[in-house]
Structures are given as C-alpha cells and as structure tokens.
PDB file of C-alpha atoms in Angstrom:
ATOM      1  CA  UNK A   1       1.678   9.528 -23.295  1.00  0.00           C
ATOM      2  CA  UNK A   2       2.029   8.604 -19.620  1.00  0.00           C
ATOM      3  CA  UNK A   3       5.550   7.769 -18.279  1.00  0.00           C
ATOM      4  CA  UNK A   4       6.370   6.443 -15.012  1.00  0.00           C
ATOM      5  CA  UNK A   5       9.881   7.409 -13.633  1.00  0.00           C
ATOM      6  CA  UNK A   6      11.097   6.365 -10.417  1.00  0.00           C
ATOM      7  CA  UNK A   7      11.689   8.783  -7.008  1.00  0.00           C
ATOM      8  CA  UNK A   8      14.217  11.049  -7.556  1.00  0.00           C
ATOM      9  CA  UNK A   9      17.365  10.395  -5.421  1.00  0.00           C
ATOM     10  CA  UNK A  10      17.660  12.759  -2.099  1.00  0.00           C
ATOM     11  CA  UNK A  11      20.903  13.941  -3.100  1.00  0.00           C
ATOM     12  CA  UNK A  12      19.319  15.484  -5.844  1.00  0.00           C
ATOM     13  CA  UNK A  13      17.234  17.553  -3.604  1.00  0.00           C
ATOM     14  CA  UNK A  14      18.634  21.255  -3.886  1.00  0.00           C
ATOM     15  CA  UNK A  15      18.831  21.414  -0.524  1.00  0.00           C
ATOM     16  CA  UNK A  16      21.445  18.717  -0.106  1.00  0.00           C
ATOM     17  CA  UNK A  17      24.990  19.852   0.344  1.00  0.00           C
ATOM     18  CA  UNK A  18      27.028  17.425  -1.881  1.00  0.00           C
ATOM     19  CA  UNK A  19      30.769  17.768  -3.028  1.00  0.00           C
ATOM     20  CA  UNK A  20      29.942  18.792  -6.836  1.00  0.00           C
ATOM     21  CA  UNK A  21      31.860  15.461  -7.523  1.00  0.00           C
ATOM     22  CA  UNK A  22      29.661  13.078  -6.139  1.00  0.00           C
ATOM     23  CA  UNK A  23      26.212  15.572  -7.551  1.00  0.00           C
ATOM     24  CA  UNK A  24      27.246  14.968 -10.619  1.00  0.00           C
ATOM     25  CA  UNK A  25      27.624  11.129 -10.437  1.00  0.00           C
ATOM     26  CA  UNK A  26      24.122  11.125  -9.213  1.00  0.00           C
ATOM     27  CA  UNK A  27      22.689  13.231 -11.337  1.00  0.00           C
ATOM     28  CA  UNK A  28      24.241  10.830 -14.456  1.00  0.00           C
ATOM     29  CA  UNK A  29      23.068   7.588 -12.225  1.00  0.00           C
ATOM     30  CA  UNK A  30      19.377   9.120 -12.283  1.00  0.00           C
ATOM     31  CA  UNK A  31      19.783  10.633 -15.297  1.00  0.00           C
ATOM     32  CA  UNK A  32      20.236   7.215 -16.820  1.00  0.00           C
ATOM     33  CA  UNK A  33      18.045   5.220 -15.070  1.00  0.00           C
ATOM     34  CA  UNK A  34      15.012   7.404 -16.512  1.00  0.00           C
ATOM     35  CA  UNK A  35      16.394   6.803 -19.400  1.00  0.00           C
ATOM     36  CA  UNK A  36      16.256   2.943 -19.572  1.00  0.00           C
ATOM     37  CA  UNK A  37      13.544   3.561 -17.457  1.00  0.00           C
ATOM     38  CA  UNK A  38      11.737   5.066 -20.428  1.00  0.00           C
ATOM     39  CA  UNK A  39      13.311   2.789 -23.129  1.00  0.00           C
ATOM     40  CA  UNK A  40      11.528  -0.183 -20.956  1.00  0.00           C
ATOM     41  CA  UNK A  41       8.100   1.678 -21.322  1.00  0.00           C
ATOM     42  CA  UNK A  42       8.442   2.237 -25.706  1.00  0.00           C
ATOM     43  CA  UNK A  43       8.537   6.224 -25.457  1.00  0.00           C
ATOM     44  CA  UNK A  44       9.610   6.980 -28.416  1.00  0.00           C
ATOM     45  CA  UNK A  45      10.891  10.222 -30.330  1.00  0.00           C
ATOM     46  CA  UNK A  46       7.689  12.710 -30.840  1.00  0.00           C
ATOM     47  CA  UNK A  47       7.611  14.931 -33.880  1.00  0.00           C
ATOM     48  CA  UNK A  48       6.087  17.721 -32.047  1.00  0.00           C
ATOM     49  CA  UNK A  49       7.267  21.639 -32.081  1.00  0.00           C
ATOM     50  CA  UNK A  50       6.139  22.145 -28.301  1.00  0.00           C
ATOM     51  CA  UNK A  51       5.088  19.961 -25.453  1.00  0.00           C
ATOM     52  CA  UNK A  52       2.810  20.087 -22.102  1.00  0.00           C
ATOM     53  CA  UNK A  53       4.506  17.945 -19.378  1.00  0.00           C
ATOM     54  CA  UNK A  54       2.599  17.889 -16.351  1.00  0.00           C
ATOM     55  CA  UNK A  55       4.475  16.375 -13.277  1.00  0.00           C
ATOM     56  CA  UNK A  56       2.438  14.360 -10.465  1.00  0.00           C
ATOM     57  CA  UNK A  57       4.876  13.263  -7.403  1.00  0.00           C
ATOM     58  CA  UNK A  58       3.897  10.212  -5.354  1.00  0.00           C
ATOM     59  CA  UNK A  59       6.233  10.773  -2.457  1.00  0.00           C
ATOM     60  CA  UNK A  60       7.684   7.421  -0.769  1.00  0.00           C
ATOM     61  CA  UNK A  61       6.426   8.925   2.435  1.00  0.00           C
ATOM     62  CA  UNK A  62       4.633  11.713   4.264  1.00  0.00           C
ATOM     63  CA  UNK A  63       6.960  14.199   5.365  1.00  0.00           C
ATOM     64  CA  UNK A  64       6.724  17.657   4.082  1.00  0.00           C
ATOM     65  CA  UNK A  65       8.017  18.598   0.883  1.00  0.00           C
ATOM     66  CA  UNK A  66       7.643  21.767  -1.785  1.00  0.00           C
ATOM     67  CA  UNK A  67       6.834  21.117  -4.653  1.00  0.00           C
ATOM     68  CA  UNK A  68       9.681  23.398  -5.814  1.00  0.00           C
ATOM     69  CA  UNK A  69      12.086  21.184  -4.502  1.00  0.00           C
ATOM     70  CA  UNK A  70      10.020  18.325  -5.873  1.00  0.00           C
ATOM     71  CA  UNK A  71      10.536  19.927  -9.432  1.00  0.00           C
ATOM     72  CA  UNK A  72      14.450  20.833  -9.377  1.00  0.00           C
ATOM     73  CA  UNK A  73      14.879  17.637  -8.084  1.00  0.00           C
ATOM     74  CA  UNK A  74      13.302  16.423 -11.603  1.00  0.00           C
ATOM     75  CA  UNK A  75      16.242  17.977 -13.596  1.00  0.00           C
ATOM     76  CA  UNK A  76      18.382  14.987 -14.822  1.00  0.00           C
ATOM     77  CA  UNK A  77      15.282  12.878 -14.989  1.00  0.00           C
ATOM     78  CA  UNK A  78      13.551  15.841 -17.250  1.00  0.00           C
ATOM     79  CA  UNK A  79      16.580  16.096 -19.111  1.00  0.00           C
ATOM     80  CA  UNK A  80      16.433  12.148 -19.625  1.00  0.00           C
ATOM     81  CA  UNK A  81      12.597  12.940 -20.860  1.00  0.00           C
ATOM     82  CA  UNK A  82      13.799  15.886 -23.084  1.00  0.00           C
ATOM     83  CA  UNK A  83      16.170  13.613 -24.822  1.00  0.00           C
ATOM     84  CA  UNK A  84      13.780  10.530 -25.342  1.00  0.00           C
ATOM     85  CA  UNK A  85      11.162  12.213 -27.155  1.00  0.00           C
ATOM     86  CA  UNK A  86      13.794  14.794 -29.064  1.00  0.00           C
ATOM     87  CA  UNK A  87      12.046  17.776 -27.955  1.00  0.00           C
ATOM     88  CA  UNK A  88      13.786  20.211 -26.482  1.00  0.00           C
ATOM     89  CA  UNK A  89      13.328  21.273 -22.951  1.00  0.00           C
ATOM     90  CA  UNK A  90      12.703  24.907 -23.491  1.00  0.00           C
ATOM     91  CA  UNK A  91       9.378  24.721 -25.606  1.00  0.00           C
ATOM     92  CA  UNK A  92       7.468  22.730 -23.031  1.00  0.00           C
ATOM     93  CA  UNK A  93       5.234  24.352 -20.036  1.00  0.00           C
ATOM     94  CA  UNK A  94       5.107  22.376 -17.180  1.00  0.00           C
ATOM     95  CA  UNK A  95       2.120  21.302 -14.759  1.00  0.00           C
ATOM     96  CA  UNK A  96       3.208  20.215 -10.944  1.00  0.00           C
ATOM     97  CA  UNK A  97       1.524  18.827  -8.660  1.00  0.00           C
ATOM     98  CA  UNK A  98       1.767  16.409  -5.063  1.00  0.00           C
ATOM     99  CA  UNK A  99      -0.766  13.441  -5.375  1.00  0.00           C
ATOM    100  CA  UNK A 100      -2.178  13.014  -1.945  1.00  0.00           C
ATOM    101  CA  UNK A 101      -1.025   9.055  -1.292  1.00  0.00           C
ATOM    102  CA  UNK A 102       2.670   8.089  -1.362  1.00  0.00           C
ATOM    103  CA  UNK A 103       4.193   5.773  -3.863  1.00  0.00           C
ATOM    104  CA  UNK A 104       7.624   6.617  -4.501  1.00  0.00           C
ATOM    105  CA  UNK A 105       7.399   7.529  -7.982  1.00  0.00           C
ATOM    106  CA  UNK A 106       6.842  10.760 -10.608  1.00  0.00           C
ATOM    107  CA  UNK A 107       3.868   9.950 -12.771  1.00  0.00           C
ATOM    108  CA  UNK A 108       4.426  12.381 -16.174  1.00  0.00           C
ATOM    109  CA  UNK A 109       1.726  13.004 -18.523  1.00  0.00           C
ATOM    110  CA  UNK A 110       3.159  14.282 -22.306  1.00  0.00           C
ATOM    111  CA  UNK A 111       0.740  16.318 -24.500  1.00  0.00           C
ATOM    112  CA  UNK A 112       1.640  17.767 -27.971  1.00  0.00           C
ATOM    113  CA  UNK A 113       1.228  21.434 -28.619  1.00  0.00           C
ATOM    114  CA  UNK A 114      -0.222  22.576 -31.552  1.00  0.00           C
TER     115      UNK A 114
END
C-alpha cells in the first residue's frame, strides 16, 4: 500500500525550540491531518502481526536536511499511520530515504511481514 502524507510542519523539526504548549498543538494539527489525509486515500485497518514501512521524503526545497531529522519529524504523522492500519508502531522496521527532486511531501510504502 502506498500512502501519500503531506510535509511535515517545521516546528516539528527536533531542532525547533517551541514552548511544549504550542509542540503539542502541532503535533495534534499534523497528527490529524495524516489522518484524514489517509481516510481520503481508503487505508484501511491491516490484519498483519508486523509491518515494513519504508519512508521516501520529497523535500519542498533544496536546503540541507538529515534524514534523522527528516524521520523524528515523522512522529505524529507515523503515529497517525500506526493508528490507521491498527498495527502497532513497535513491530514495524523502517526504510528512509531523501528522493533526489523536491515535492513537499512523504511518500510511504506499507508491506506485511510474514
């Protein structure tokens, strides 16, 4: 299955220095909009034990970023994903990667495990 979430919001980036107040609005505004996000796009609940999620970022520009970052960044939105399919977070492995044009989106590829 192949989900399309949008950019994750810079103050969501771990290296932003937010009042935990307004963090935690925005990580419920983004965590939400993945969510209809993925409602909009029919992913529906998997019955799978374990999951492989890889991760492809389309940055909405070309400044430098890690793809650690990139990937904490993800949290709300992953935990939006986690939710959706009603698997749990901790019996997926993850796959990251930067895609080499820009787009301003996270492109997320769902496998079951066997």
């Amino acid at each position: 299955m192949e989900i399309k979430l949008p950019w994750p919001p810079k103050e969501l980036n771990p290296n932003a220095r937010l009042h935990h107040h307004a963090l935690a609005r925005a990580k419920a505004a983004y965590k939400a909009a993945c969510g209809w996000e993925m409602k909009a796009q029919g992913v529906k609940k998997l019955s799978a034990s374990a999951l492989h999620v890889s991760l492809t970022f389309y940055p909405p520009d070309r400044r430098h970023r890690d793809l650690d970052n990139m990937l904490s960044s993800m949290k709300a939105g992953l935990d939006a994903l986690s939710a959706a399919v009603g698997v749990d977070d901790s019996l997926w492995s993850i796959t990251i990667k930067k895609a080499p044009e820009t787009g301003g989106f996270v492109l997320i590829n769902v496998e079951q495990k066997s």
